[in-house]
Short mmCIF file of C-alpha atoms and ligand atoms in Angstrom, two decimals:
data_model
loop_
_atom_site.label_atom_id
_atom_site.label_comp_id
_atom_site.label_asym_id
_atom_site.label_seq_id
_atom_site.Cartn_x
_atom_site.Cartn_y
_atom_site.Cartn_z
CA MET A 1 -19.63 0.88 -176.18
CA ALA A 2 -18.99 4.38 -177.57
CA LYS A 3 -16.01 5.97 -175.90
CA LYS A 4 -16.75 8.43 -173.44
CA GLN A 5 -15.87 12.12 -174.62
CA ARG A 6 -13.36 13.92 -172.52
CA PRO A 7 -14.40 16.95 -170.86
CA GLY A 8 -12.82 20.11 -172.90
CA ALA A 9 -13.25 23.66 -174.29
CA ALA A 10 -13.92 22.08 -177.67
CA SER A 11 -17.09 20.47 -176.47
CA VAL A 12 -18.86 23.30 -174.65
CA LEU A 13 -17.07 26.61 -176.38
CA GLU A 14 -17.96 28.40 -179.83
CA LYS A 15 -14.71 28.88 -181.54
CA ASP A 16 -15.35 32.64 -181.41
CA ASP A 17 -15.69 32.86 -177.62
CA LEU A 18 -13.43 34.78 -176.14
CA ILE A 19 -10.82 33.11 -173.81
CA VAL A 20 -8.67 35.24 -171.50
CA ILE A 21 -5.33 33.97 -170.23
CA ALA A 22 -3.15 35.65 -167.70
CA GLY A 23 0.38 35.08 -167.33
CA ALA A 24 0.80 34.29 -170.86
CA GLY A 25 3.95 35.92 -171.39
CA GLY A 26 5.20 33.11 -168.97
CA PHE A 27 5.78 29.26 -169.31
CA ILE A 28 2.31 27.35 -168.63
CA ALA A 29 0.11 30.16 -169.99
CA GLY A 30 2.00 30.68 -172.80
CA ALA A 31 1.73 26.90 -173.80
CA LEU A 32 -2.17 27.30 -172.73
CA THR A 33 -2.52 29.97 -175.21
CA ARG A 34 -0.89 27.89 -178.13
CA TYR A 35 -3.01 24.93 -177.33
CA PHE A 36 -6.27 26.70 -177.39
CA HIS A 37 -5.06 28.44 -180.67
CA ASP A 38 -4.32 25.08 -182.22
CA GLN A 39 -7.74 23.78 -181.34
CA GLY A 40 -9.13 26.62 -183.58
CA PHE A 41 -10.27 29.10 -180.99
CA ARG A 42 -10.29 32.45 -182.88
CA ARG A 43 -10.52 35.04 -179.86
CA LEU A 44 -7.77 34.66 -177.23
CA ARG A 45 -6.51 37.36 -174.86
CA ALA A 46 -3.17 36.79 -173.46
CA ILE A 47 -2.14 39.05 -170.79
CA ASP A 48 1.25 39.52 -169.06
CA LYS A 49 2.75 42.36 -167.09
CA LYS A 50 6.15 41.68 -168.93
CA PRO A 51 6.75 43.98 -172.26
CA LEU A 52 5.67 41.65 -175.43
CA PRO A 53 9.43 41.34 -176.38
CA GLU A 54 10.08 39.26 -173.49
CA TRP A 55 7.41 36.79 -173.55
CA TYR A 56 8.55 33.21 -174.00
CA GLN A 57 6.44 32.74 -176.77
CA ARG A 58 3.86 34.78 -178.95
CA VAL A 59 1.15 33.12 -180.50
CA PRO A 60 0.11 34.43 -183.97
CA GLY A 61 -3.38 35.97 -184.20
CA VAL A 62 -3.68 36.28 -180.41
CA GLU A 63 -4.51 39.63 -178.50
CA CYS A 64 -1.73 40.32 -176.54
CA LEU A 65 -1.82 42.93 -173.65
CA CYS A 66 0.94 44.11 -171.40
CA LEU A 67 -1.15 44.85 -168.04
CA ASP A 68 -0.03 44.52 -164.43
CA LEU A 69 -2.96 42.33 -163.14
CA SER A 70 -2.26 43.51 -159.63
CA GLN A 71 -4.31 46.55 -160.52
CA GLU A 72 -8.00 46.30 -160.13
CA GLU A 73 -8.58 48.47 -163.32
CA SER A 74 -6.22 46.26 -165.59
CA CYS A 75 -8.07 42.94 -164.47
CA GLN A 76 -11.35 44.62 -165.61
CA ARG A 77 -10.04 45.64 -169.02
CA ALA A 78 -8.47 41.82 -169.38
CA CYS A 79 -11.54 40.42 -168.47
CA GLU A 80 -14.02 42.56 -170.80
CA GLY A 81 -16.40 40.32 -172.91
CA ALA A 82 -14.68 37.11 -171.53
CA VAL A 83 -16.36 33.69 -171.72
CA GLU A 84 -13.61 31.82 -169.75
CA VAL A 85 -10.71 33.43 -167.79
CA TYR A 86 -7.48 31.53 -166.82
CA ASN A 87 -5.18 32.84 -164.19
CA LEU A 88 -1.94 31.75 -164.24
CA ALA A 89 -0.21 34.92 -163.74
CA ALA A 90 1.71 34.91 -160.32
CA ASP A 91 5.26 36.20 -159.09
CA MET A 92 7.00 32.95 -158.75
CA GLY A 93 9.93 30.58 -159.48
CA GLY A 94 11.84 27.63 -158.37
CA MET A 95 12.99 27.01 -154.56
CA GLY A 96 15.65 29.66 -154.94
CA PHE A 97 12.99 32.19 -155.90
CA ILE A 98 10.22 31.17 -153.57
CA GLU A 99 12.52 30.76 -150.39
CA ARG A 100 14.23 34.05 -150.97
CA PHE A 101 11.05 36.28 -152.20
CA ARG A 102 8.14 35.36 -150.07
CA ILE A 103 6.70 38.96 -150.04
CA GLU A 104 6.63 39.10 -153.89
CA CYS A 105 4.86 35.67 -153.90
CA LEU A 106 2.33 36.71 -151.22
CA ARG A 107 1.46 39.87 -153.09
CA SER A 108 0.20 37.47 -155.95
CA ILE A 109 -2.98 37.35 -153.96
CA LEU A 110 -3.64 40.85 -155.31
CA ILE A 111 -3.83 39.41 -158.98
CA ASN A 112 -6.45 36.56 -157.96
CA THR A 113 -8.50 38.99 -155.88
CA HIS A 114 -9.02 41.26 -158.50
CA MET A 115 -9.25 38.74 -161.42
CA ILE A 116 -11.87 36.77 -160.11
CA GLU A 117 -13.95 39.77 -159.22
CA SER A 118 -13.42 41.07 -162.79
CA ALA A 119 -14.15 38.00 -164.44
CA TYR A 120 -17.61 37.78 -162.23
CA ARG A 121 -18.43 41.34 -163.15
CA ALA A 122 -17.62 40.71 -166.73
CA GLY A 123 -20.25 37.71 -166.84
CA ALA A 124 -17.68 35.20 -167.49
CA ARG A 125 -19.20 31.64 -167.59
CA ARG A 126 -15.91 29.76 -165.77
CA TYR A 127 -12.81 30.68 -164.02
CA PHE A 128 -9.59 28.95 -163.47
CA PHE A 129 -6.82 29.14 -160.88
CA SER A 130 -3.72 27.55 -160.85
CA SER A 131 -2.54 26.57 -157.54
CA SER A 132 0.39 24.45 -156.38
CA ALA A 133 1.42 21.55 -154.46
CA CYS A 134 3.11 24.18 -152.15
CA ALA A 135 -0.28 24.62 -150.83
CA TYR A 136 0.04 21.38 -149.02
CA ASN A 137 1.14 20.56 -145.53
CA VAL A 138 4.75 20.90 -145.20
CA GLU A 139 4.91 18.48 -142.26
CA LEU A 140 3.79 15.60 -144.36
CA GLN A 141 6.81 16.35 -146.78
CA LYS A 142 9.77 16.04 -144.57
CA LYS A 143 11.06 12.59 -145.93
CA PRO A 144 12.17 11.41 -149.50
CA ASP A 145 9.86 8.58 -149.13
CA CYS A 146 6.74 10.50 -147.94
CA PRO A 147 3.29 8.96 -149.05
CA ALA A 148 2.10 10.88 -152.15
CA LEU A 149 -0.19 14.12 -151.37
CA LYS A 150 -3.83 13.54 -151.85
CA GLU A 151 -6.25 16.52 -152.06
CA SER A 152 -7.44 16.27 -148.32
CA ASP A 153 -3.69 16.88 -147.26
CA ALA A 154 -3.77 20.56 -147.79
CA TYR A 155 -5.83 20.84 -144.14
CA PRO A 156 -5.01 21.01 -141.28
CA ALA A 157 -3.07 23.98 -143.20
CA MET A 158 0.70 24.31 -142.92
CA ALA A 159 1.59 25.48 -146.24
CA GLU A 160 4.97 26.41 -147.53
CA ARG A 161 5.65 29.98 -146.15
CA GLY A 162 4.75 32.77 -148.47
CA TYR A 163 3.91 31.05 -151.83
CA GLY A 164 2.24 28.17 -150.52
CA TRP A 165 -0.13 30.40 -148.13
CA GLU A 166 -0.79 32.51 -151.22
CA LYS A 167 -2.21 29.60 -153.29
CA LEU A 168 -4.10 28.19 -150.10
CA MET A 169 -5.88 31.65 -149.50
CA SER A 170 -6.63 32.07 -153.13
CA GLU A 171 -7.90 28.78 -153.65
CA MET A 172 -10.44 29.70 -150.82
CA VAL A 173 -11.56 32.80 -152.40
CA CYS A 174 -12.42 30.68 -155.48
CA GLN A 175 -14.35 28.44 -153.71
CA GLU A 176 -16.18 31.29 -151.88
CA TYR A 177 -17.12 32.96 -155.27
CA TRP A 178 -18.92 29.32 -155.96
CA VAL A 179 -20.71 29.26 -152.65
CA GLU A 180 -21.86 32.44 -152.29
CA ARG A 181 -22.24 33.55 -155.89
CA GLN A 182 -22.55 30.73 -158.01
CA PHE A 183 -19.79 31.60 -160.07
CA GLU A 184 -18.17 28.69 -161.40
CA THR A 185 -14.53 28.27 -160.48
CA HIS A 186 -11.82 25.42 -161.37
CA ILE A 187 -8.63 24.85 -159.33
CA ALA A 188 -5.83 22.64 -160.06
CA ARG A 189 -2.66 22.05 -157.76
CA PHE A 190 0.18 21.65 -160.25
CA HIS A 191 3.06 19.70 -159.34
CA ASN A 192 6.45 20.68 -160.87
CA VAL A 193 6.10 21.31 -164.58
CA TYR A 194 8.72 21.31 -167.13
CA GLY A 195 9.34 21.45 -170.90
CA GLY A 196 10.53 24.15 -173.65
CA PHE A 197 9.77 27.73 -173.51
CA GLY A 198 9.64 27.72 -169.69
CA THR A 199 12.64 29.74 -167.84
CA TRP A 200 16.06 27.87 -167.74
CA HIS A 201 18.65 30.40 -166.43
CA GLY A 202 18.87 33.58 -164.25
CA GLY A 203 17.29 32.36 -160.86
CA ARG A 204 13.56 31.75 -161.39
CA GLU A 205 14.33 28.23 -163.23
CA LYS A 206 13.36 24.65 -161.65
CA ALA A 207 15.19 21.54 -161.11
CA PRO A 208 14.41 19.93 -164.69
CA ALA A 209 15.49 22.98 -166.40
CA ALA A 210 18.62 24.01 -164.29
CA ILE A 211 20.02 20.37 -164.30
CA CYS A 212 19.79 20.20 -168.30
CA ARG A 213 21.48 23.52 -168.47
CA LYS A 214 24.19 22.41 -166.08
CA VAL A 215 24.80 19.28 -168.14
CA ILE A 216 25.04 21.21 -171.54
CA GLU A 217 27.20 23.97 -169.65
CA ALA A 218 29.66 21.37 -168.31
CA LYS A 219 29.68 19.69 -171.96
CA ASP A 220 30.36 23.13 -173.39
CA THR A 221 32.95 24.52 -171.04
CA GLY A 222 34.81 21.14 -170.39
CA ASN A 223 34.43 21.67 -166.58
CA ARG A 224 32.91 18.49 -165.61
CA GLU A 225 31.26 19.32 -162.20
CA ILE A 226 27.82 19.71 -161.38
CA VAL A 227 26.62 21.62 -158.36
CA ILE A 228 23.58 19.91 -156.83
CA TRP A 229 21.36 21.94 -154.47
CA GLY A 230 20.92 19.75 -150.97
CA ASP A 231 22.07 16.39 -150.59
CA GLY A 232 20.32 14.90 -154.04
CA HIS A 233 18.14 12.55 -152.01
CA GLN A 234 14.93 14.98 -152.16
CA THR A 235 12.46 13.46 -154.16
CA ARG A 236 10.05 15.44 -156.69
CA SER A 237 7.50 14.26 -159.62
CA PHE A 238 7.78 16.12 -162.77
CA MET A 239 4.77 16.74 -165.18
CA TYR A 240 5.54 17.32 -168.71
CA ILE A 241 4.15 20.48 -170.26
CA ASP A 242 1.77 18.84 -172.74
CA ASP A 243 -0.18 17.12 -169.97
CA CYS A 244 -0.43 20.26 -167.97
CA VAL A 245 -2.19 22.03 -170.49
CA LEU A 246 -4.53 18.94 -171.36
CA GLY A 247 -5.22 18.59 -167.73
CA ILE A 248 -6.39 22.16 -167.28
CA ASP A 249 -8.73 22.12 -170.36
CA MET A 250 -10.24 18.82 -168.83
CA ILE A 251 -10.42 20.15 -165.28
CA MET A 252 -11.75 23.49 -166.37
CA HIS A 253 -14.68 21.69 -168.13
CA CYS A 254 -15.54 18.94 -165.93
CA ASP A 255 -19.00 19.46 -163.80
CA LYS A 256 -17.79 17.19 -160.99
CA LEU A 257 -14.82 19.63 -160.16
CA ILE A 258 -16.62 22.83 -159.64
CA ALA A 259 -14.73 24.54 -156.75
CA THR A 260 -12.99 21.57 -155.92
CA PRO A 261 -9.20 21.69 -155.89
CA ILE A 262 -7.57 18.66 -157.70
CA ASN A 263 -3.98 17.60 -158.22
CA LEU A 264 -2.33 18.05 -161.51
CA GLY A 265 1.00 16.17 -161.43
CA SER A 266 3.05 13.42 -162.53
CA SER A 267 2.94 10.35 -160.14
CA PHE A 268 6.17 9.39 -161.07
CA LEU A 269 8.69 9.85 -158.33
CA VAL A 270 12.12 10.74 -158.76
CA SER A 271 15.15 11.73 -156.45
CA ILE A 272 17.18 14.85 -157.72
CA ASN A 273 20.11 12.49 -158.12
CA ASP A 274 18.34 10.08 -160.50
CA LEU A 275 17.21 13.32 -162.43
CA VAL A 276 20.74 14.09 -162.68
CA LEU A 277 21.34 10.75 -164.09
CA MET A 278 19.03 10.88 -166.69
CA ALA A 279 20.05 14.35 -168.04
CA GLU A 280 23.66 13.26 -168.02
CA GLU A 281 22.63 10.07 -170.27
CA ILE A 282 20.52 12.36 -172.45
CA GLY A 283 23.69 14.73 -172.68
CA GLY A 284 25.99 12.06 -173.07
CA ILE A 285 28.31 12.98 -170.34
CA LYS A 286 29.35 11.86 -166.72
CA LEU A 287 30.08 14.75 -164.14
CA THR A 288 31.45 14.96 -160.96
CA ARG A 289 28.82 15.84 -158.40
CA LYS A 290 29.05 18.66 -155.94
CA TYR A 291 26.52 19.00 -153.14
CA ASP A 292 25.57 22.46 -151.81
CA LEU A 293 24.06 21.58 -148.57
CA ASP A 294 23.42 25.31 -147.81
CA ALA A 295 21.33 25.95 -150.90
CA PRO A 296 17.64 26.21 -150.92
CA LYS A 297 16.29 22.57 -151.41
CA GLY A 298 12.58 22.62 -150.36
CA VAL A 299 10.88 19.68 -148.50
CA GLY A 300 12.55 16.28 -148.24
CA GLY A 301 9.72 14.50 -150.62
CA ARG A 302 6.71 15.22 -152.73
CA ASN A 303 4.72 13.29 -155.19
CA SER A 304 1.08 13.59 -156.38
CA ASP A 305 -1.47 11.16 -155.44
CA ASN A 306 -3.50 10.79 -158.75
CA THR A 307 -6.25 8.48 -157.22
CA PHE A 308 -9.06 11.52 -157.26
CA ILE A 309 -7.97 12.86 -160.93
CA LYS A 310 -7.82 8.94 -162.12
CA GLN A 311 -11.60 8.54 -160.90
CA VAL A 312 -13.09 11.67 -162.19
CA LEU A 313 -11.34 12.05 -165.56
CA GLY A 314 -10.03 8.51 -166.22
CA TRP A 315 -7.02 10.30 -167.04
CA GLU A 316 -3.49 11.12 -165.39
CA PRO A 317 -0.40 13.11 -166.73
CA SER A 318 1.65 10.11 -168.19
CA THR A 319 4.37 11.52 -170.83
CA PRO A 320 7.71 9.22 -169.51
CA LEU A 321 9.90 11.53 -167.58
CA LYS A 322 13.19 10.65 -169.81
CA ASN A 323 10.90 11.52 -173.06
CA GLY A 324 10.00 15.09 -171.76
CA LEU A 325 13.29 15.63 -170.36
CA ARG A 326 14.84 14.94 -173.89
CA LYS A 327 12.73 17.33 -175.45
CA THR A 328 13.36 19.76 -172.68
CA HIS A 329 17.35 19.34 -173.18
CA ALA A 330 17.31 19.58 -176.90
CA TRP A 331 15.14 22.92 -176.46
CA ILE A 332 17.60 24.21 -173.71
CA GLU A 333 20.65 23.39 -175.77
CA GLN A 334 19.52 25.59 -178.59
CA GLN A 335 18.52 28.33 -176.33
CA TYR A 336 21.94 27.91 -174.78
CA MET A 337 23.74 28.31 -178.08
CA ALA A 338 21.63 31.07 -179.16
CA ARG A 339 22.47 33.14 -175.98
CA LYS A 340 26.03 32.17 -176.49
CA ALA A 341 25.89 33.88 -180.22
CA GLY A 342 24.43 37.13 -178.46
CA ARG A 343 20.80 36.23 -179.63
CA ARG A 344 17.80 37.01 -177.72
CA THR A 345 16.34 33.97 -175.69
CA VAL A 346 13.95 33.36 -172.71
CA SER A 347 15.16 33.46 -169.27
P1 LIG B 401 5.94 31.75 -165.07
O1 LIG B 401 6.73 32.78 -164.11
O2 LIG B 401 6.72 31.40 -166.22
O3 LIG B 401 4.34 32.90 -165.54
C1 LIG B 401 3.87 33.54 -164.78
C2 LIG B 401 3.80 34.91 -165.43
O4 LIG B 401 2.90 35.73 -164.82
C3 LIG B 401 5.00 35.38 -165.57
O5 LIG B 401 5.15 35.87 -167.16
C4 LIG B 401 4.87 36.85 -165.08
O6 LIG B 401 5.50 38.08 -165.74
C5 LIG B 401 3.59 36.98 -165.04
N1 LIG B 401 3.00 37.88 -163.84
C6 LIG B 401 3.41 38.13 -162.72
N2 LIG B 401 3.00 39.20 -162.09
C7 LIG B 401 1.75 39.65 -163.07
C8 LIG B 401 1.26 40.77 -162.92
N3 LIG B 401 1.00 41.55 -161.55
N4 LIG B 401 0.46 41.06 -163.83
C9 LIG B 401 0.37 40.10 -165.05
N5 LIG B 401 1.32 39.28 -165.14
C10 LIG B 401 1.89 38.85 -164.18
O7 LIG B 401 5.24 30.80 -164.35
P2 LIG B 401 4.53 29.27 -164.74
O8 LIG B 401 5.49 28.33 -164.56
O9 LIG B 401 4.14 29.39 -165.95
O10 LIG B 401 3.39 29.18 -163.63
C11 LIG B 401 2.07 29.67 -163.92
C12 LIG B 401 1.35 29.65 -163.01
O11 LIG B 401 1.25 28.08 -162.54
C13 LIG B 401 1.70 30.34 -161.56
O12 LIG B 401 0.28 30.36 -161.02
C14 LIG B 401 2.54 29.33 -160.82
O13 LIG B 401 2.47 29.38 -159.52
C15 LIG B 401 1.66 27.77 -161.05
N6 LIG B 401 2.47 26.93 -160.70
C16 LIG B 401 3.59 26.56 -161.56
C17 LIG B 401 4.39 25.44 -161.32
C18 LIG B 401 5.59 25.01 -162.30
O14 LIG B 401 6.05 23.99 -162.05
N7 LIG B 401 5.79 25.56 -163.49
C19 LIG B 401 4.25 24.52 -160.20
C20 LIG B 401 3.01 24.92 -159.56
C21 LIG B 401 2.20 26.07 -159.87
#
């Protein structure tokens, strides 16, 4: 029997259809831009509010615009002529950022509000919104061994304050554009994503990057101590960036997933202590652990229930954490050394 073709841009778009990617100076949208470029799409428009020299990666041949997408006129400019629009722009970071800057997180609602309207008015065919596992009810995530989160667990709603509510509200906006105006929208709830060309220091970084950096720093400085936020028993799952961009492409082009939020994350649960152990093994070093119980640590446990994605796409993110972490560690080590030598790095 012939193998069923996976949904994807390659099967429905022409190579010169215009794809607009918002937040492309950042981690995931930067990787998505590279992914579409490598698939042969010739008209990519990448947008971010950061000045171009600060983008994490710049892909050759891509139209790069520096625009603040919380402004309506910028969104109109961004969406001109678009066939597909991917909105991954948001003011966000790891727990240290989202617990401290709730107003900034909430203000990202402006980006989605103006982007979706502009995409609709521009006559785009499809719109993608990057939601988050932080949209889920926090009451269901108190213990490290909580059951994995399934899509229906977002309601009754009690999302993460600030960031999570912005995601939930923007999801609803996307759903109503489909119901009221038949504008095709797709929504993925990302669970922690990690990999190269992501933020690794400065306060917005997430656990895998922060832990790799601390291991590299300890090796370099000889201070064999690692500070862990919380008691280290909190659990999470981590998705490698390559799985994330492939998942976005499939979700955006799956007819069964119109206006239907879906988990996009790994279902391999790991404690922060075990993540540290892995990073130590990769770095070839053993460190003394110091637990900072006052630091932001987020929910007790969070995992992705992948029943739905396996059912609709016959696929789930599957890069083994050790493999992805090894590549991420190697990339951060290069960055660390470059920074030490006074060269420009991703921050
Ligand atoms: P990132 O911070 O690396 O990228 C986001 C980009 O958006 C940044 O470059 C930022 O400058 C840009 N941006 C912010 N405000 C803007 C504005 N007003 N106009 C234009 N650009 C603006 O973050 P990321 O990890 O790549 O996340 C991308 C998306 O995925 C976000 O919506 C985020 O909430 C979501 N998400 C990420 C994760 C994760 O683990 N990385 C998990 C869940 C959800």
